[in-house]
Coordinates of N, CA and C in Angstrom, one line a residue:
L104 N 64.6 -25.4 4.0 CA 63.2 -25.3 3.2 C 61.9 -25.7 4.0
G105 N 62.0 -26.2 5.0 CA 60.8 -26.2 5.8 C 60.5 -24.9 6.7
A106 N 61.5 -24.1 6.8 CA 61.1 -23.0 7.3 C 60.5 -22.4 6.2
S107 N 60.6 -22.4 5.1 CA 60.0 -21.4 3.7 C 58.8 -21.9 3.7
D108 N 58.7 -23.4 3.9 CA 57.2 -23.8 3.8 C 56.4 -23.2 4.7
D109 N 56.9 -23.1 5.8 CA 56.0 -22.5 7.3 C 55.8 -20.8 6.8
V110 N 56.4 -20.4 6.2 CA 56.6 -18.7 6.2 C 55.3 -18.6 4.8
M111 N 55.4 -19.8 3.8 CA 54.1 -19.6 2.8 C 52.7 -20.0 3.4
M112 N 52.9 -20.9 4.4 CA 51.8 -21.5 4.9 C 50.9 -20.1 5.7
V113 N 52.2 -19.6 6.2 CA 51.5 -18.3 7.2 C 51.1 -17.5 6.3
L114 N 51.6 -17.0 5.1 CA 51.3 -16.1 4.3 C 49.9 -16.2 3.6
M115 N 49.8 -17.7 3.1 CA 48.6 -18.3 2.4 C 47.4 -17.8 3.9
S116 N 47.6 -18.2 4.7 CA 46.8 -18.3 5.8 C 46.1 -16.7 6.1
V117 N 47.2 -15.7 6.0 CA 46.8 -14.3 6.0 C 45.8 -13.8 4.9
L118 N 46.2 -14.8 4.0 CA 45.6 -14.0 2.7 C 44.3 -14.4 2.5
S119 N 43.9 -15.5 3.2 CA 42.9 -16.3 3.3 C 42.0 -15.6 3.8
S120 N 42.6 -15.4 5.2 CA 41.8 -14.6 5.9 C 41.3 -12.9 5.5
S121 N 42.4 -12.4 5.0 CA 42.0 -11.3 4.3 C 40.9 -11.3 3.6
Y122 N 41.0 -12.1 2.8 CA 39.8 -12.8 1.4 C 38.3 -12.6 2.0
K123 N 38.4 -13.6 3.3 CA 37.2 -13.6 4.0 C 36.4 -12.6 4.6
M124 N 37.5 -11.7 5.2 CA 37.6 -10.4 5.7 C 36.3 -9.5 4.7
I125 N 37.3 -9.3 3.3 CA 36.6 -8.6 2.4 C 35.3 -9.0 1.9
I126 N 35.0 -10.1 1.9 CA 33.5 -10.9 1.4 C 32.6 -10.4 2.5
M127 N 33.1 -10.5 3.9 CA 32.2 -10.3 5.0 C 31.9 -8.9 4.8
M128 N 32.8 -7.9 4.3 CA 32.5 -6.5 4.5 C 31.8 -5.9 3.1
K129 N 31.8 -7.0 2.1 CA 30.7 -6.5 1.0 C 29.4 -6.9 1.7
R130 N 29.6 -8.1 1.9 CA 27.9 -8.2 2.4 C 27.3 -7.6 3.2
L131 N 28.0 -7.1 4.3 CA 27.6 -6.1 5.0 C 27.4 -4.9 4.5
L132 N 28.0 -4.3 3.8 CA 27.6 -2.9 3.3 C 26.7 -3.1 2.1
L133 N 26.4 -4.4 1.6 CA 25.2 -4.6 0.9 C 24.1 -4.7 1.8
S134 N 24.4 -5.6 3.0 CA 22.9 -5.4 3.8 C 22.7 -3.7 4.3
L135 N 23.6 -3.2 4.5 CA 23.3 -2.2 4.8 C 22.4 -0.8 3.7
F136 N 22.8 -1.2 2.7 CA 22.3 -0.4 1.3 C 21.1 -1.0 1.2
I137 N 20.5 -2.0 1.1 CA 19.4 -2.4 1.2 C 18.5 -1.9 2.3
T138 N 19.1 -2.1 3.1 CA 18.1 -1.7 4.6 C 18.2 0.1 4.8
L139 N 18.9 0.7 4.2 CA 18.8 2.2 3.7 C 17.7 2.6 2.6
T140 N 17.7 1.6 1.4 CA 17.0 2.0 0.3 C 15.5 1.7 1.1
W141 N 15.1 0.5 1.9 CA 13.9 0.6 2.1 C 13.3 1.6 3.1
F142 N 14.7 2.1 3.9 CA 14.1 3.0 4.7 C 13.8 4.6 4.1
L143 N 14.2 4.6 3.1 CA 14.0 6.0 2.2 C 12.9 5.6 1.3
V144 N 12.4 4.4 0.8 CA 11.2 4.1 0.6 C 10.2 4.6 1.3
D145 N 10.1 3.8 2.5 CA 9.1 4.0 3.4 C 9.4 5.4 3.8
A146 N 10.3 6.2 4.0 CA 9.8 7.8 4.4 C 9.4 8.4 3.1
A147 N 9.9 8.0 1.9 CA 9.0 8.9 0.9 C 7.7 8.3 0.7
S148 N 7.2 7.2 1.0 CA 5.8 6.7 1.1 C 4.8 7.3 2.0
S149 N 5.4 8.0 3.1 CA 4.8 8.3 4.3 C 4.8 10.1 4.5
N150 N 5.4 10.5 3.6 CA 5.7 12.0 3.4 C 4.4 12.8 3.6
G151 N 3.2 12.4 3.3 CA 1.8 13.1 3.2 C 1.7 13.6 1.9
S152 N 2.3 13.4 0.8 CA 2.3 14.1 -0.7 C 1.0 13.5 -1.4
P153 N 0.0 14.3 -1.9 CA -0.9 13.4 -2.5 C -1.0 12.4 -3.1
S154 N 0.3 12.0 -3.9 CA 0.3 10.7 -4.6 C 1.1 9.8 -3.7
S155 N 1.4 9.9 -2.9 CA 1.9 8.6 -1.6 C 0.8 8.1 -0.9
S156 N -0.2 8.8 -0.9 CA -1.5 8.1 -0.3 C -1.8 6.8 -1.0
R157 N -1.6 6.7 -2.2 CA -2.1 5.5 -3.1 C -0.8 4.7 -3.7
A158 N -1.1 3.5 -3.3 CA 0.2 2.4 -3.3 C 0.4 2.2 -4.9
F159 N 1.8 2.4 -4.8 CA 2.6 2.2 -6.3 C 1.9 3.0 -7.4
Y160 N 1.5 4.3 -6.8 CA 1.1 5.1 -7.6 C 2.3 5.9 -8.6
R161 N 2.2 5.6 -10.0 CA 3.2 6.0 -11.1 C 2.7 7.1 -11.7
P162 N 3.4 8.1 -11.8 CA 2.7 9.2 -13.2 C 2.8 8.9 -14.3
H163 N 2.0 9.3 -15.1 CA 2.1 8.6 -16.5 C 1.7 10.0 -17.3
D164 N 1.9 9.4 -18.9 CA 1.5 10.7 -19.6 C 0.4 10.1 -20.7
Y165 N -0.6 9.4 -20.0 CA -1.8 8.8 -20.9 C -2.6 9.5 -20.5
D166 N -3.5 9.9 -21.4 CA -4.4 11.1 -21.7 C -5.6 10.8 -22.0
I167 N -6.7 10.6 -21.4 CA -8.5 10.3 -21.7 C -8.8 11.3 -22.6
V168 N -8.9 11.0 -23.6 CA -9.6 12.1 -24.7 C -10.8 12.0 -24.9
N169 N -11.5 10.8 -24.4 CA -13.2 10.5 -24.6 C -13.5 9.6 -23.9
E170 N -14.7 9.9 -23.6 CA -15.6 8.6 -22.9 C -17.0 8.6 -23.2
E171 N -17.2 7.5 -23.8 CA -18.7 7.5 -24.1 C -19.4 5.9 -23.6
V172 N -20.5 6.0 -22.9 CA -21.1 4.9 -22.4 C -21.9 4.3 -23.4
L173 N -21.5 3.0 -23.7 CA -21.9 2.0 -24.5 C -23.5 1.0 -23.9
Y174 N -23.4 0.8 -22.8 CA -24.4 0.1 -22.1 C -24.3 0.5 -20.6
E175 N -25.6 0.6 -20.2 CA -26.0 0.9 -18.9 C -26.9 -0.2 -18.2
G176 N -26.5 -0.9 -17.1 CA -27.6 -1.7 -16.4 C -26.9 -2.0 -15.1
W177 N -27.0 -3.0 -14.5 CA -26.3 -3.2 -13.2 C -24.7 -2.7 -13.2
R178 N -24.4 -3.0 -14.5 CA -23.0 -2.5 -14.9 C -23.1 -1.4 -15.9
K179 N -21.8 -0.8 -15.9 CA -21.9 0.1 -17.4 C -20.3 0.0 -18.0
V180 N -20.7 -0.3 -19.5 CA -19.7 -0.4 -20.2 C -19.3 1.0 -21.0
I181 N -17.8 1.5 -20.8 CA -17.4 2.7 -21.2 C -16.6 2.4 -22.1
R182 N -16.6 3.1 -23.5 CA -15.5 3.1 -24.5 C -14.6 4.4 -24.2
R183 N -13.7 4.2 -23.6 CA -12.5 4.9 -22.9 C -11.4 5.3 -23.8
T184 N -11.5 6.5 -24.8 CA -10.5 6.8 -25.6 C -8.9 7.1 -25.2
V185 N -8.0 6.7 -25.3 CA -6.8 7.0 -24.7 C -5.5 7.6 -25.5
Q186 N -4.8 8.6 -25.5 CA -3.7 8.9 -26.0 C -2.5 8.5 -25.4
S187 N -1.7 7.6 -25.9 CA -0.4 6.8 -25.4 C 0.5 7.5 -25.8
P188 N 1.4 7.9 -24.7 CA 2.6 8.8 -25.4 C 3.7 8.1 -26.5
K189 N 3.5 7.0 -26.5 CA 4.4 6.2 -27.2 C 3.8 5.9 -28.6
L190 N 2.6 6.1 -28.9 CA 1.9 5.7 -30.2 C 1.3 7.1 -30.7
T191 N 1.2 7.5 -31.9 CA 0.7 8.6 -32.5 C -0.8 8.5 -32.7
K192 N -1.4 7.2 -32.5 CA -2.9 7.1 -32.8 C -3.4 7.0 -31.4
H193 N -4.8 7.2 -31.6 CA -5.3 6.8 -30.3 C -5.8 5.6 -30.3
I194 N -6.1 5.2 -28.9 CA -6.4 3.3 -28.1 C -7.7 3.7 -27.5
D195 N -8.5 3.0 -27.9 CA -9.7 2.4 -27.6 C -9.8 1.2 -26.5
F196 N -10.7 1.5 -25.2 CA -10.9 0.2 -24.0 C -12.0 0.1 -23.9
D197 N -12.6 -0.9 -23.8 CA -14.1 -1.0 -23.0 C -14.0 -1.4 -21.8
V198 N -14.3 -0.3 -20.9 CA -13.8 -0.6 -19.5 C -15.3 -0.7 -18.6
I199 N -15.3 -1.5 -17.5 CA -16.4 -1.9 -16.7 C -16.1 -0.7 -15.6
D200 N -17.7 -0.5 -15.2 CA -17.8 0.3 -13.8 C -19.2 -0.4 -13.1
Q201 N -19.2 -0.1 -12.0 CA -20.4 -0.4 -11.6 C -21.2 0.7 -11.3
T202 N -22.4 0.8 -12.1 CA -23.3 1.8 -12.0 C -23.8 2.6 -11.4
H203 N -24.1 1.9 -10.1 CA -24.7 2.5 -8.8 C -23.8 2.6 -7.8
S204 N -22.4 2.5 -8.1 CA -21.0 2.7 -7.2 C -20.8 4.2 -7.2
T205 N -20.7 5.0 -5.9 CA -20.1 6.4 -6.2 C -18.7 6.1 -5.0
G206 N -18.4 5.2 -4.7 CA -17.0 5.1 -3.9 C -16.3 3.5 -3.8
G207 N -16.5 3.0 -5.0 CA -15.9 1.8 -4.9 C -16.5 0.5 -4.3
A208 N -16.0 -0.7 -3.9 CA -16.4 -1.6 -3.1 C -15.9 -1.7 -2.0
V209 N -16.4 -2.9 -1.1 CA -15.9 -3.5 0.3 C -16.0 -5.2 -0.2
I210 N -14.9 -5.6 0.5 CA -15.0 -7.3 0.8 C -14.6 -7.5 2.3
I211 N -15.4 -8.3 3.2 CA -15.2 -8.6 4.5 C -15.1 -10.4 4.7
F212 N -14.1 -10.7 5.7 CA -13.6 -11.8 5.9 C -14.0 -11.9 7.4
A213 N -15.1 -12.6 8.1 CA -15.5 -12.7 9.1 C -14.7 -14.1 9.9
W214 N -14.1 -13.8 11.2 CA -13.8 -14.6 11.7 C -14.1 -14.9 13.4
N215 N -14.2 -16.0 13.9 CA -14.3 -16.4 15.3 C -13.1 -16.6 15.9
S216 N -12.8 -16.0 17.2 CA -11.7 -16.2 17.6 C -11.7 -17.6 18.7
T217 N -13.0 -17.9 18.9 CA -13.3 -18.9 19.8 C -13.0 -20.3 19.0
S218 N -13.8 -20.7 18.0 CA -13.8 -21.8 17.3 C -13.1 -21.6 16.1
K219 N -12.2 -20.5 15.9 CA -11.0 -20.3 15.0 C -11.8 -20.7 13.8
S220 N -12.6 -20.1 13.6 CA -13.2 -20.5 11.8 C -13.7 -19.2 11.2
A221 N -13.9 -19.2 10.3 CA -14.9 -18.1 9.6 C -15.8 -18.4 9.1
T222 N -16.6 -17.2 8.6 CA -18.1 -17.4 8.1 C -18.2 -16.9 6.6
I223 N -18.4 -17.7 5.9 CA -18.2 -17.1 4.3 C -19.6 -17.5 4.1
I224 N -19.6 -17.1 2.4 CA -21.0 -17.3 1.7 C -21.1 -18.6 0.5
R225 N -21.9 -19.1 0.0 CA -21.6 -19.7 -1.2 C -23.1 -19.0 -2.2
E226 N -22.8 -18.4 -3.0 CA -23.5 -17.7 -4.2 C -23.5 -18.4 -5.7
Y227 N -24.5 -18.3 -6.5 CA -24.6 -18.2 -8.1 C -23.7 -17.2 -8.6
M228 N -22.9 -17.5 -9.1 CA -21.8 -16.4 -9.8 C -22.1 -16.3 -11.5
P229 N -23.0 -15.2 -12.2 CA -23.5 -15.5 -13.5 C -22.2 -15.1 -14.3
G230 N -21.0 -14.8 -14.2 CA -19.9 -14.8 -15.1 C -19.6 -16.0 -15.2
C231 N -19.0 -16.8 -14.6 CA -18.7 -18.0 -14.7 C -19.5 -19.3 -14.8
H232 N -20.5 -18.7 -14.2 CA -22.1 -19.7 -14.3 C -21.7 -21.0 -13.6
R233 N -21.3 -20.4 -12.0 CA -21.1 -21.8 -11.0 C -21.2 -21.3 -10.1
I234 N -21.4 -22.1 -9.0 CA -21.9 -21.7 -7.4 C -20.7 -21.8 -7.1
L235 N -20.0 -20.9 -6.2 CA -18.6 -20.6 -5.7 C -18.7 -20.2 -4.3
G236 N -17.8 -20.2 -3.4 CA -17.5 -19.9 -2.1 C -17.1 -18.3 -2.1
G237 N -17.4 -17.7 -1.1 CA -16.8 -16.1 -1.4 C -17.0 -15.7 0.0
L238 N -17.1 -14.4 0.0 CA -16.8 -13.4 1.3 C -17.8 -12.7 0.9
A239 N -18.4 -12.0 2.1 CA -19.6 -10.8 1.9 C -18.7 -9.4 1.1
A240 N -19.6 -9.1 0.4 CA -18.7 -7.9 -0.3 C -20.3 -7.3 -0.9
G241 N -19.7 -5.7 -1.4 CA -20.5 -4.9 -2.0 C -20.1 -3.5 -2.4
L242 N -21.0 -2.6 -2.7 CA -21.0 -1.4 -3.3 C -20.4 -0.5 -2.1
V243 N -19.9 0.6 -2.2 CA -19.7 1.7 -1.2 C -21.2 2.8 -1.8
E244 N -22.3 2.9 -1.5 CA -23.1 3.9 -2.1 C -23.3 5.0 -1.0
E245 N -24.1 5.7 -1.8 CA -24.4 7.6 -1.0 C -24.8 7.1 0.1
K246 N -25.3 6.0 0.6 CA -26.2 6.0 1.9 C -25.4 5.5 2.9
H247 N -24.0 5.3 2.7 CA -23.1 4.8 3.2 C -21.9 6.0 3.8
A248 N -21.6 6.2 5.1 CA -20.7 7.6 5.6 C -19.3 7.1 5.2
T249 N -19.2 5.9 5.2 CA -17.5 5.6 4.9 C -17.5 4.1 3.9
E250 N -16.2 3.7 4.0 CA -16.1 2.4 3.5 C -16.4 1.2 4.4
E251 N -15.8 1.5 5.6 CA -16.1 1.0 6.6 C -17.5 0.6 7.0
D252 N -18.6 1.6 6.9 CA -20.0 1.6 6.9 C -20.6 0.9 6.0
A253 N -20.1 0.9 5.0 CA -20.5 -0.2 3.7 C -20.2 -1.4 3.9
A254 N -19.1 -1.8 4.6 CA -18.5 -3.3 4.9 C -19.6 -3.8 6.1
R255 N -19.7 -3.0 7.1 CA -20.6 -3.3 8.2 C -22.1 -3.5 7.5
Y256 N -22.5 -2.8 6.6 CA -23.7 -3.2 6.1 C -23.8 -4.4 5.5
E257 N -23.0 -5.0 4.7 CA -22.6 -5.9 3.7 C -22.8 -7.1 4.3
L258 N -21.7 -6.9 5.6 CA -21.6 -8.3 6.5 C -23.0 -8.4 7.3
E259 N -23.6 -7.5 7.6 CA -25.1 -7.7 8.2 C -26.2 -8.3 7.0
E260 N -26.1 -7.8 6.0 CA -27.0 -8.4 5.1 C -26.6 -9.8 4.6
E261 N -25.4 -10.1 4.2 CA -25.1 -11.5 3.6 C -24.5 -12.2 4.4
C262 N -24.2 -12.1 5.9 CA -23.7 -13.1 6.8 C -24.7 -13.3 8.0
H263 N -25.6 -12.2 8.3 CA -26.0 -11.9 9.4 C -25.2 -11.8 10.7
L264 N -24.2 -10.8 10.6 CA -23.0 -10.6 11.5 C -22.9 -9.6 11.5
A265 N -22.9 -8.8 12.7 CA -22.5 -7.3 12.9 C -21.5 -7.1 14.1
G266 N -21.0 -6.0 14.3 CA -20.0 -5.5 15.9 C -18.8 -6.3 15.3
G267 N -18.1 -6.7 16.6 CA -16.6 -7.3 16.5 C -15.5 -6.0 16.1
T268 N -14.4 -6.8 16.0 CA -13.2 -5.9 16.1 C -12.9 -5.7 14.8
W269 N -12.4 -4.5 13.9 CA -12.4 -4.7 12.5 C -10.9 -4.1 12.2
Y270 N -10.7 -4.9 11.1 CA -9.1 -4.5 10.6 C -9.2 -4.0 9.2
R271 N -8.8 -2.9 9.0 CA -8.4 -2.7 7.5 C -7.1 -3.3 7.3
L272 N -7.5 -4.1 5.5 CA -6.3 -5.1 5.5 C -5.3 -4.3 4.1
I273 N -5.6 -3.3 3.9 CA -4.6 -2.6 3.3 C -4.3 -1.1 3.8
D274 N -3.4 -0.1 3.1 CA -3.2 1.0 4.1 C -4.5 2.0 3.9
D275 N -4.3 2.8 5.0 CA -5.3 3.9 4.7 C -5.1 4.7 3.4
G276 N -6.3 5.4 2.9 CA -6.3 5.8 1.8 C -6.0 5.3 0.4
V277 N -6.0 3.9 0.6 CA -5.9 2.9 -0.5 C -7.0 2.2 -1.1
S278 N -7.3 2.0 -2.3 CA -8.1 1.0 -2.7 C -7.5 0.2 -4.1
V279 N -7.7 -1.1 -4.1 CA -7.0 -1.7 -5.3 C -8.0 -1.7 -6.3
P280 N -7.4 -1.7 -7.6 CA -8.4 -2.0 -8.9 C -8.6 -3.4 -8.8
M281 N -9.8 -3.6 -9.2 CA -10.7 -4.9 -9.3 C -10.0 -5.7 -10.7
D282 N -9.2 -5.1 -11.6 CA -9.0 -5.5 -12.7 C -8.7 -4.6 -13.7
K283 N -7.5 -5.1 -14.8 CA -7.1 -4.2 -15.6 C -7.9 -3.2 -16.2
Y284 N -9.2 -3.7 -16.8 CA -10.4 -3.1 -17.5 C -11.4 -2.9 -16.6
V285 N -11.1 -3.2 -15.1 CA -12.2 -2.6 -14.2 C -12.1 -1.4 -13.9
Q286 N -13.1 -0.5 -13.5 CA -12.7 0.9 -12.8 C -13.3 0.9 -11.5
T287 N -14.0 -0.1 -10.8 CA -14.1 -0.2 -9.6 C -13.2 -0.9 -8.9
E288 N -12.7 0.2 -7.5 CA -11.8 -0.4 -6.8 C -12.0 -0.8 -5.5
I289 N -11.3 -1.7 -4.7 CA -11.8 -2.3 -3.8 C -11.1 -2.2 -2.4
V290 N -11.7 -2.3 -1.1 CA -10.7 -2.4 -0.3 C -11.4 -3.3 1.0
P291 N -10.3 -4.6 1.4 CA -10.6 -5.5 2.1 C -10.6 -5.1 3.7
Y292 N -11.6 -5.9 4.5 CA -11.6 -5.9 5.9 C -11.7 -7.0 6.4
L293 N -11.0 -7.3 7.6 CA -11.1 -8.5 8.6 C -12.0 -7.8 9.8
V294 N -13.1 -8.9 10.0 CA -13.6 -8.5 11.3 C -13.2 -9.7 12.4
V295 N -13.2 -9.4 13.4 CA -12.9 -10.4 14.5 C -14.0 -10.8 15.5
D296 N -14.8 -12.1 15.7 CA -15.9 -11.9 16.8 C -16.7 -10.9 16.3
P297 N -17.4 -10.9 15.5 CA -18.9 -10.3 15.1 C -19.9 -11.3 15.7
H298 N -21.0 -10.6 16.1 CA -22.2 -11.3 16.8 C -23.2 -11.7 15.7
H299 N -24.1 -12.4 16.2 CA -25.2 -12.8 15.1 C -26.5 -12.1 15.1
V300 N -26.8 -11.8 14.2 CA -28.1 -10.6 14.4 C -29.2 -11.3 13.5
P301 N -30.4 -11.5 14.7 CA -31.5 -12.4 14.3 C -32.4 -11.9 13.3
N302 N -32.4 -10.4 13.3 CA -33.1 -9.7 12.2 C -32.6 -8.6 11.1
P303 N -31.7 -9.3 10.4 CA -30.7 -8.3 9.6 C -31.3 -7.7 8.7
R304 N -30.9 -7.0 8.1 CA -30.9 -5.8 6.8 C -31.2 -7.2 5.3
P305 N -32.3 -6.5 4.7 CA -32.5 -8.0 3.7 C -31.5 -7.6 2.5
I306 N -31.3 -8.6 1.7 CA -30.1 -8.6 1.1 C -31.1 -8.3 -0.6
D307 N -30.1 -8.1 -1.6 CA -30.7 -7.4 -2.6 C -31.6 -8.6 -3.4
D308 N -32.9 -8.1 -4.1 CA -33.4 -9.2 -4.6 C -32.9 -10.3 -5.8
E309 N -31.7 -10.0 -6.2 CA -31.3 -10.7 -7.3 C -30.2 -11.7 -6.6
E310 N -30.1 -11.6 -5.3 CA -28.7 -12.5 -4.5 C -29.9 -13.9 -3.8
D311 N -28.9 -14.9 -3.8 CA -29.4 -16.1 -3.2 C -28.2 -16.4 -2.7
I312 N -27.9 -16.3 -1.3 CA -26.9 -16.4 -0.9 C -27.1 -17.4 0.4
E313 N -26.2 -18.6 0.3 CA -26.0 -19.5 1.3 C -24.9 -19.2 2.5
I314 N -25.3 -19.3 3.9 CA -24.4 -18.9 4.9 C -23.6 -20.0 5.4
V315 N -22.2 -20.0 5.2 CA -21.3 -21.5 5.8 C -20.7 -20.9 6.8
T316 N -20.7 -21.5 8.1 CA -20.4 -21.3 9.3 C -19.2 -22.3 9.3
D317 N -18.1 -22.0 10.3 CA -17.2 -22.7 11.1 C -16.3 -23.4 9.9
V318 N -15.7 -22.5 8.9 CA -15.0 -22.7 8.0 C -13.3 -22.5 8.4
S319 N -12.6 -23.5 8.4 CA -11.3 -23.4 9.1 C -10.5 -22.7 8.1
A320 N -9.2 -22.4 8.5 CA -8.2 -21.6 7.6 C -7.6 -22.4 6.6
E321 N -7.3 -23.7 7.4 CA -6.8 -24.8 6.1 C -8.1 -25.0 4.9
E322 N -9.3 -24.9 5.6 CA -10.2 -25.2 4.2 C -10.4 -24.0 3.6
I323 N -10.0 -23.0 3.9 CA -10.2 -21.5 3.2 C -8.9 -21.7 2.2
M324 N -7.8 -22.1 2.4 CA -6.6 -22.3 1.7 C -6.8 -23.4 0.7
Q325 N -7.6 -24.1 0.8 CA -8.0 -25.2 -0.2 C -8.8 -24.7 -1.1
M326 N -10.1 -23.9 -0.5 CA -10.8 -23.3 -1.8 C -10.4 -22.5 -2.8
V327 N -9.4 -21.4 -2.2 CA -8.6 -20.7 -3.1 C -7.9 -21.6 -4.1
K328 N -7.0 -22.6 -3.4 CA -6.3 -23.4 -4.3 C -6.9 -24.2 -5.4
K329 N -8.3 -24.6 -5.0 CA -9.0 -25.5 -6.0 C -10.0 -24.5 -6.9
G330 N -9.8 -23.3 -6.9 CA -10.6 -22.6 -7.7 C -12.2 -22.3 -7.0
D331 N -12.5 -22.6 -6.1 CA -13.7 -22.7 -5.2 C -14.1 -21.2 -4.8
M332 N -13.3 -20.1 -5.0 CA -13.5 -18.5 -4.8 C -13.3 -18.0 -6.0
N333 N -13.7 -17.0 -6.2 CA -13.2 -16.1 -7.4 C -12.0 -15.3 -7.0
L334 N -11.5 -14.6 -7.9 CA -10.1 -14.1 -8.0 C -10.1 -13.2 -6.5
V335 N -11.5 -12.2 -6.7 CA -11.4 -11.1 -5.3 C -11.4 -11.8 -3.9
G336 N -12.7 -12.7 -4.2 CA -12.6 -13.6 -2.6 C -11.3 -14.0 -2.2
G337 N -10.9 -14.7 -2.8 CA -9.6 -15.5 -2.8 C -8.6 -14.4 -2.1
W338 N -8.4 -13.4 -3.1 CA -7.5 -12.2 -2.4 C -8.0 -11.6 -1.0
G339 N -9.2 -11.4 -0.9 CA -9.5 -11.0 0.5 C -9.1 -12.0 1.3
A340 N -9.6 -13.2 1.2 CA -9.2 -14.1 2.2 C -7.8 -14.4 2.4
L341 N -6.9 -14.3 1.4 CA -5.4 -14.5 1.7 C -4.8 -13.5 2.7
L342 N -5.5 -12.2 2.4 CA -5.0 -11.2 3.4 C -5.5 -11.0 4.5
A343 N -6.6 -11.7 4.8 CA -6.9 -11.7 6.2 C -6.3 -12.8 7.1
L344 N -5.9 -13.9 6.3 CA -5.1 -15.1 6.8 C -3.6 -14.4 7.2
V345 N -3.2 -13.6 6.4 CA -1.6 -13.2 7.0 C -2.1 -12.4 8.3
K346 N -3.2 -11.3 8.0 CA -3.3 -10.7 9.6 C -3.8 -11.5 10.6
L347 N -4.5 -12.6 10.5 CA -4.7 -13.4 11.5 C -3.4 -14.0 12.2
R348 N -2.4 -14.4 11.2 CA -1.3 -14.9 11.7 C -0.7 -13.8 12.6
E349 N -0.6 -12.3 12.1 CA 0.0 -11.5 13.0 C -0.6 -11.2 14.3
L350 N -1.8 -11.4 14.3 CA -2.6 -11.4 15.5 C -2.3 -12.6 16.4
G351 N -1.8 -13.7 16.1 CA -1.5 -15.0 16.8 C -2.8 -15.7 16.8
E352 N -3.7 -15.6 15.7 CA -5.2 -16.7 15.8 C -4.9 -17.8 15.2
I353 N -4.1 -17.8 14.1 CA -3.5 -19.0 13.2 C -2.2 -19.3 13.3
Q354 N -1.7 -20.4 13.0 CA -0.1 -20.9 13.0 C 0.5 -20.4 11.4

């Protein structure tokens, strides 16, 4: 009887080991499957096709059948009529665009690697009727050769800074829509160690900007969490903090 018990214990041990081995093999195969999937997605996104140059581009069957400008000032309100593939009727949307924009917009996070701090701005924001913190930003206009050229202009005008080492914070060829109902798309930048410009280009007449220096990464995070930045400024700041961690500038 004792021998039978020993045999059963050995069999149970073998079965348990086999079960654990099956579980380990399943986990390994799942891990390999996930890795292969990410590899194929990455390969597909870098194959040079027109649609792959824009992040998360998804083909669709929505057709613009008409556009009418309802108002045009510093901003443009466009009544866009769209045919939905799922509905038999047309749908009207009011879309906002920047009247003077020919190539989207840019936003810039300026960082000093010696003081480990950022230079930001504070200004009156008429939409929310509040004074909030933010980043240097502006439109890409005809006078600008590239998006980065526009970013350098805006940094000098609004923060009185120039030069430094520049990093585009999203993929090349990609710009991000500002909002569901906004046509303008934006590109964020990080600049490390720009220098002060004693006689900068003038800001626009309607702008009243306060330059704020020596702002730590922790203070930036608190501003984002407490609503002391608008959505676009907070988004650009968070992308910049991620890049600064990659560069070893912050923990």
